[in-house]
Tab-separated table of C-alpha atoms in Angstrom:
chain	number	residue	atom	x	y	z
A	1	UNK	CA	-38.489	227.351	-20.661
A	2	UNK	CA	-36.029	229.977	-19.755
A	3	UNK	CA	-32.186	228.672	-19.897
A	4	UNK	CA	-33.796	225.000	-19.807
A	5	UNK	CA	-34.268	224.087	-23.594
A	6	UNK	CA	-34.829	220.712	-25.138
A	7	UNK	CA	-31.534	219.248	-25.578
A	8	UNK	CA	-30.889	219.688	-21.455
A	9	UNK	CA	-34.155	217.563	-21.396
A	10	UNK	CA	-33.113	215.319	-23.668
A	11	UNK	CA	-29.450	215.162	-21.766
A	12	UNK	CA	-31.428	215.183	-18.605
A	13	UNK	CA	-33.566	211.741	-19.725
A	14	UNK	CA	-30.682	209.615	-21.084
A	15	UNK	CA	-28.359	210.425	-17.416
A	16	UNK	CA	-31.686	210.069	-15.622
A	17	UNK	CA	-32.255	206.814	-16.408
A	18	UNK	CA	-28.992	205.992	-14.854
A	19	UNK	CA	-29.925	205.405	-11.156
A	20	UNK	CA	-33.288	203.992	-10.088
A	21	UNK	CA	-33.890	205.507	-6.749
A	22	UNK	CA	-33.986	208.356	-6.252
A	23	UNK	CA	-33.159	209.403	-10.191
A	24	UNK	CA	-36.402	207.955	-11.571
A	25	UNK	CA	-38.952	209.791	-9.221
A	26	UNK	CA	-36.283	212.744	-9.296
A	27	UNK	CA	-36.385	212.631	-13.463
A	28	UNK	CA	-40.534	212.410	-13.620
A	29	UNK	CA	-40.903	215.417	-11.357
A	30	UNK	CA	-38.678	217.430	-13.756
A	31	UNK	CA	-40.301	216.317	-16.674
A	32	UNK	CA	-44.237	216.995	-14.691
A	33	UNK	CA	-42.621	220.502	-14.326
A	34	UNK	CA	-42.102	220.973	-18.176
A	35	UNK	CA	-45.339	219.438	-18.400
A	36	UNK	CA	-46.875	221.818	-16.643
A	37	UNK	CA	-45.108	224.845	-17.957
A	38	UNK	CA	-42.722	225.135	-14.836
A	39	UNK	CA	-38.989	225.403	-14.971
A	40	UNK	CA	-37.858	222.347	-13.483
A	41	UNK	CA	-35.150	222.589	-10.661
A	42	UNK	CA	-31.574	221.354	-11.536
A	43	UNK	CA	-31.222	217.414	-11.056
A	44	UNK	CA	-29.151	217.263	-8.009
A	45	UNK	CA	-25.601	216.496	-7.931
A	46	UNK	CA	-23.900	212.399	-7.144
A	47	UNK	CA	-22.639	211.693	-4.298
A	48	UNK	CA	-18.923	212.428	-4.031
A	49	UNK	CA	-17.165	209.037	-3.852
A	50	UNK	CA	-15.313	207.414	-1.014
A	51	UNK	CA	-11.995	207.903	-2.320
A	52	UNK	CA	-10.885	211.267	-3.528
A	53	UNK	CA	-11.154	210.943	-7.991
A	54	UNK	CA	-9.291	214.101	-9.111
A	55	UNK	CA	-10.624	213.455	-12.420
A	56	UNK	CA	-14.449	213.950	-12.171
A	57	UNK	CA	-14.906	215.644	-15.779
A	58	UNK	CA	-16.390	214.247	-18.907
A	59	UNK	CA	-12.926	212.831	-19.960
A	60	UNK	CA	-13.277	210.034	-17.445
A	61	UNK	CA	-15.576	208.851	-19.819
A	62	UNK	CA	-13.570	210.185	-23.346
A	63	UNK	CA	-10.726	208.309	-21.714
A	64	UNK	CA	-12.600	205.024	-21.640
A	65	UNK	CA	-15.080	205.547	-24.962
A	66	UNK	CA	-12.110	206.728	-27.272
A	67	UNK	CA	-9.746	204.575	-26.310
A	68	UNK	CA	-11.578	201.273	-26.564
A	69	UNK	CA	-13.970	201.786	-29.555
A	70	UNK	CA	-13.183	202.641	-33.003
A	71	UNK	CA	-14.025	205.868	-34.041
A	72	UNK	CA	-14.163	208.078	-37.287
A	73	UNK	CA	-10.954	210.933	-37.087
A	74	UNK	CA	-12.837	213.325	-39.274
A	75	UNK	CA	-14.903	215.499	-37.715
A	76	UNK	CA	-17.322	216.144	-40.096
A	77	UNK	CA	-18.671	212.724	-40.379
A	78	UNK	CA	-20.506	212.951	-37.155
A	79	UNK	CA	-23.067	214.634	-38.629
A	80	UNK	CA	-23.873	211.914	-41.102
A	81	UNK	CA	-23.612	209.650	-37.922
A	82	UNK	CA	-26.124	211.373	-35.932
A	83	UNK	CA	-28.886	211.114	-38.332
A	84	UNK	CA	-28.426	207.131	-38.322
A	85	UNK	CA	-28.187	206.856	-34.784
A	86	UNK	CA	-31.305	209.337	-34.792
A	87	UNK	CA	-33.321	206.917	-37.306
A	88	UNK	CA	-32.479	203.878	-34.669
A	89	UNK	CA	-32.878	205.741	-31.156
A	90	UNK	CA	-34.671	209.211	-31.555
A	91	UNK	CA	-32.696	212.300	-29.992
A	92	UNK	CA	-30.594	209.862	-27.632
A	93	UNK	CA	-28.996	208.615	-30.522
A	94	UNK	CA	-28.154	212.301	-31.514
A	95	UNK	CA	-27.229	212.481	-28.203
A	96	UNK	CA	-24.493	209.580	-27.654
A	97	UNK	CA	-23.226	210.867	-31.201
A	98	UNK	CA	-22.121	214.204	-30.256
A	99	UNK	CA	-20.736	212.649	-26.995
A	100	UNK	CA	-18.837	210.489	-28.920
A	101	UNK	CA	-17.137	213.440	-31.259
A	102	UNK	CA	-14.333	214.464	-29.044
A	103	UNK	CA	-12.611	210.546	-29.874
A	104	UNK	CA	-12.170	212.382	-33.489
A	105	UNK	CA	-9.111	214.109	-32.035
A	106	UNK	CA	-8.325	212.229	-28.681
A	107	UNK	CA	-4.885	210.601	-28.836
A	108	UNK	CA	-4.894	207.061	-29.414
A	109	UNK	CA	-1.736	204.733	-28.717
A	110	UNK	CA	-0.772	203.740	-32.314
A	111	UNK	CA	0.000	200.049	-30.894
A	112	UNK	CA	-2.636	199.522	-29.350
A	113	UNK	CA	-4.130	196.175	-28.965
A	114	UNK	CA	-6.938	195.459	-31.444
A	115	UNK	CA	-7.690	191.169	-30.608
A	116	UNK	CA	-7.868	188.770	-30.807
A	117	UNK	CA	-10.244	188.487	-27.106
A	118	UNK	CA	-10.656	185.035	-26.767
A	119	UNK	CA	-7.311	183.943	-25.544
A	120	UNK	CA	-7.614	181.887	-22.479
A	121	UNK	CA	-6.731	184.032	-18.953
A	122	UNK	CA	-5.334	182.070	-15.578
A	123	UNK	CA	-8.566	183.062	-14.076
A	124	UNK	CA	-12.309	183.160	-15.920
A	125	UNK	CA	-13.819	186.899	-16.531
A	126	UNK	CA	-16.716	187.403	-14.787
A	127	UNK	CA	-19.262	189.106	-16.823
A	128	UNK	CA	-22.066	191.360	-15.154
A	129	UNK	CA	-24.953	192.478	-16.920
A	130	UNK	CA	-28.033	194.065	-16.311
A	131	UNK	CA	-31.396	193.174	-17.934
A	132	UNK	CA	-32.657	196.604	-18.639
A	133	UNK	CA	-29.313	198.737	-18.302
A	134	UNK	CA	-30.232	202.195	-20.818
A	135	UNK	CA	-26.549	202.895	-21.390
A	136	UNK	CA	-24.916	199.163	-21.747
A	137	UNK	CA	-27.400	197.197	-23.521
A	138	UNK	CA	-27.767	193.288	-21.898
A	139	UNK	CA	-26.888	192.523	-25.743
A	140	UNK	CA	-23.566	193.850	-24.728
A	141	UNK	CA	-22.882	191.615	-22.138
A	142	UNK	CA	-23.785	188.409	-23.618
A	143	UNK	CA	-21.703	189.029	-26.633
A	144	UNK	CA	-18.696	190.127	-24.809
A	145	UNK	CA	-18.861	186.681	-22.545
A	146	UNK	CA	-19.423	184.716	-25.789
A	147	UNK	CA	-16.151	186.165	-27.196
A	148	UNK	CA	-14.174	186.171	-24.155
A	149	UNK	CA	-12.362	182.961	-23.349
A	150	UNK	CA	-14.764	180.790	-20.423
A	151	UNK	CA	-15.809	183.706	-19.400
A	152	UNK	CA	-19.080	183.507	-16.864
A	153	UNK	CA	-21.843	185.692	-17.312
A	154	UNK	CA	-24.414	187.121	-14.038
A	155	UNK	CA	-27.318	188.664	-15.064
A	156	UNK	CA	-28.314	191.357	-12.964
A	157	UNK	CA	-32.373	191.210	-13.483
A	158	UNK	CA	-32.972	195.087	-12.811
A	159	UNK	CA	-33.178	198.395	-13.923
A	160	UNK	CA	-30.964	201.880	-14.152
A	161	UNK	CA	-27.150	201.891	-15.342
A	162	UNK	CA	-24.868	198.550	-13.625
A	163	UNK	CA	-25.375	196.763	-10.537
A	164	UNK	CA	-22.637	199.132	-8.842
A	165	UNK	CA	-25.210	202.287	-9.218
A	166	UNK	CA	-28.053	200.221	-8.182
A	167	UNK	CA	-27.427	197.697	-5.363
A	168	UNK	CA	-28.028	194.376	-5.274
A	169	UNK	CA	-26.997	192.433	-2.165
A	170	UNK	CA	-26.603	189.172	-4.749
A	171	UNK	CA	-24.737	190.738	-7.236
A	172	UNK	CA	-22.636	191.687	-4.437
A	173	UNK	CA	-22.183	188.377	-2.917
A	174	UNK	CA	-21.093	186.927	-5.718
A	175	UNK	CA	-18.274	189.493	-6.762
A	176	UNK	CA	-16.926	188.945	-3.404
A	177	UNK	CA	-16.373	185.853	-3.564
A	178	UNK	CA	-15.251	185.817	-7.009
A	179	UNK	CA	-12.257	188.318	-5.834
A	180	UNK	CA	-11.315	186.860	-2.569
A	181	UNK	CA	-10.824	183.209	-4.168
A	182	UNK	CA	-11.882	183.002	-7.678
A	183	UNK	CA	-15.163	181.579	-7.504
A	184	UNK	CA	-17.404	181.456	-10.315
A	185	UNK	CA	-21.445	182.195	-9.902
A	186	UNK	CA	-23.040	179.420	-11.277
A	187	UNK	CA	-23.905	179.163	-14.754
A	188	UNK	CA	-27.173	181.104	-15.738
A	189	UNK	CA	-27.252	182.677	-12.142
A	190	UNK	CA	-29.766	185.753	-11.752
A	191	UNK	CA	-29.528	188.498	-9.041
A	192	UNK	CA	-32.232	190.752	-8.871
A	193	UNK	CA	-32.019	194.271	-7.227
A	194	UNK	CA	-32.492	195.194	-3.410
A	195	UNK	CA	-35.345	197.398	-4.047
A	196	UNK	CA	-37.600	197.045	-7.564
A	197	UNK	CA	-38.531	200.190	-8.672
A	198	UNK	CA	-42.321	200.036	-8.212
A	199	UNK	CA	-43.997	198.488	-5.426
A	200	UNK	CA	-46.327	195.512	-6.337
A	201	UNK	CA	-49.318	196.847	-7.455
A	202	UNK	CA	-52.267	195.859	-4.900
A	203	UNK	CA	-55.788	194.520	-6.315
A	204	UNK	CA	-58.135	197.770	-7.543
A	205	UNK	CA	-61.916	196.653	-8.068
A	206	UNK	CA	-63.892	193.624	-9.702
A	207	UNK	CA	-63.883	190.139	-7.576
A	208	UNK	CA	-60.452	190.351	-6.077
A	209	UNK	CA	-61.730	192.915	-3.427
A	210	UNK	CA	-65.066	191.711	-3.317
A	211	UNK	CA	-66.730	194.302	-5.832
A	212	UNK	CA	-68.221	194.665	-9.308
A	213	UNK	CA	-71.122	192.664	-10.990
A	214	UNK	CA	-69.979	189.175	-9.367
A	215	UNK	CA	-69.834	190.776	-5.520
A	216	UNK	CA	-71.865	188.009	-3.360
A	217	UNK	CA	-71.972	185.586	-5.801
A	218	UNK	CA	-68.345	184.012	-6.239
A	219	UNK	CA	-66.837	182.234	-2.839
């Protein structure tokens, strides 16, 4: 469709997902454009931040992904690696291959440290996770509070990419506290977000509104 081909779509899907409102209803219109046979407009840009970031490329994220993940130094192995990601997650697992490529050549600190994680810190880690996060699998954050020493894990019982990108007042709370004086959530606490991404459906037809075969009949 023009300059819009079918890896941007497929690009355009996995950083859709990221932000519930208003990426989700901004994501479906593109994708009822292609549907239709219209070239979608561009997906609008984030908000700047608060504080000035001079660093707003893609190596904010090379930075984090290379550095604390291990990953293959030759080059040509990625393509080997994208066909198993592809035959466990479609074309987003082609996708978060490639965007993983560039760790083949970033600069790693030969001392870095490796583990062991479950020493025991002056404080507890507090471990946020959300229930249906499509970047940082839930998984994720279960296993890293299992292998970190007493750490505490808050589920965060939405949708989209963290609780930071998608607000919840609860999840909030809770942080607060835990940075001002330390305090823990308690254990198995769930926050859910401030707005769910689909309004409660409302009763369509049959003996809920009074209709259908039974209408007059059931009190």
């Amino acid at each position: 469709m023009g300059t819009w081909t079918y890896g941007k779509t497929v690009d355009d899907v996995v950083s859709g997902l990221d932000i519930v409102h208003p990426g989700w209803t901004d994501l479906a219109g593109r994708l009822q454009d292609l549907w239709r046979g219209r070239v979608p407009r561009p997906p609008t840009s984030l908000p700047a931040p608060p504080v000035p970031n001079p660093y707003t490329g893609v190596e904010q994220a090379s930075a984090i992904l290379c550095s604390d993940s291990p990953n293959p130094r030759d080059p040509g192995v990625y393509h080997a690696l994208e066909e198993a990601s592809a035959l466990r997650a479609g074309d987003t697992g082609r996708f978060w291959t490639w965007a993983a490529e560039p760790c083949a050549t970033w600069p790693v600190a030969a001392d870095r440290y490796r583990g062991p994680w479950n020493g025991p810190t002056a404080h507890p880690v507090l471990v946020i996770g959300t229930t249906y996060d499509p970047a940082t699998p839930y998984s994720g954050a279960q296993a890293m509070a299992e292998e970190l020493a007493h750490a505490r894990l808050l589920t965060h019982h939405g949708y989209g990419h963290t609780a930071l990108l998608n607000p919840s007042s609860c999840i909030k709370a809770y942080e607060s506290r835990y940075f001002i004086d330390g305090t823990l959530p308690p254990a198995g606490a769930v926050c859910r977000p401030d707005t769910p991404p689909f309004s409660a459906p409302g009763p369509s037809g049959g003996v809920a509104t009074g209709g259908g075969a039974m209408a007059g009949l059931v009190s």
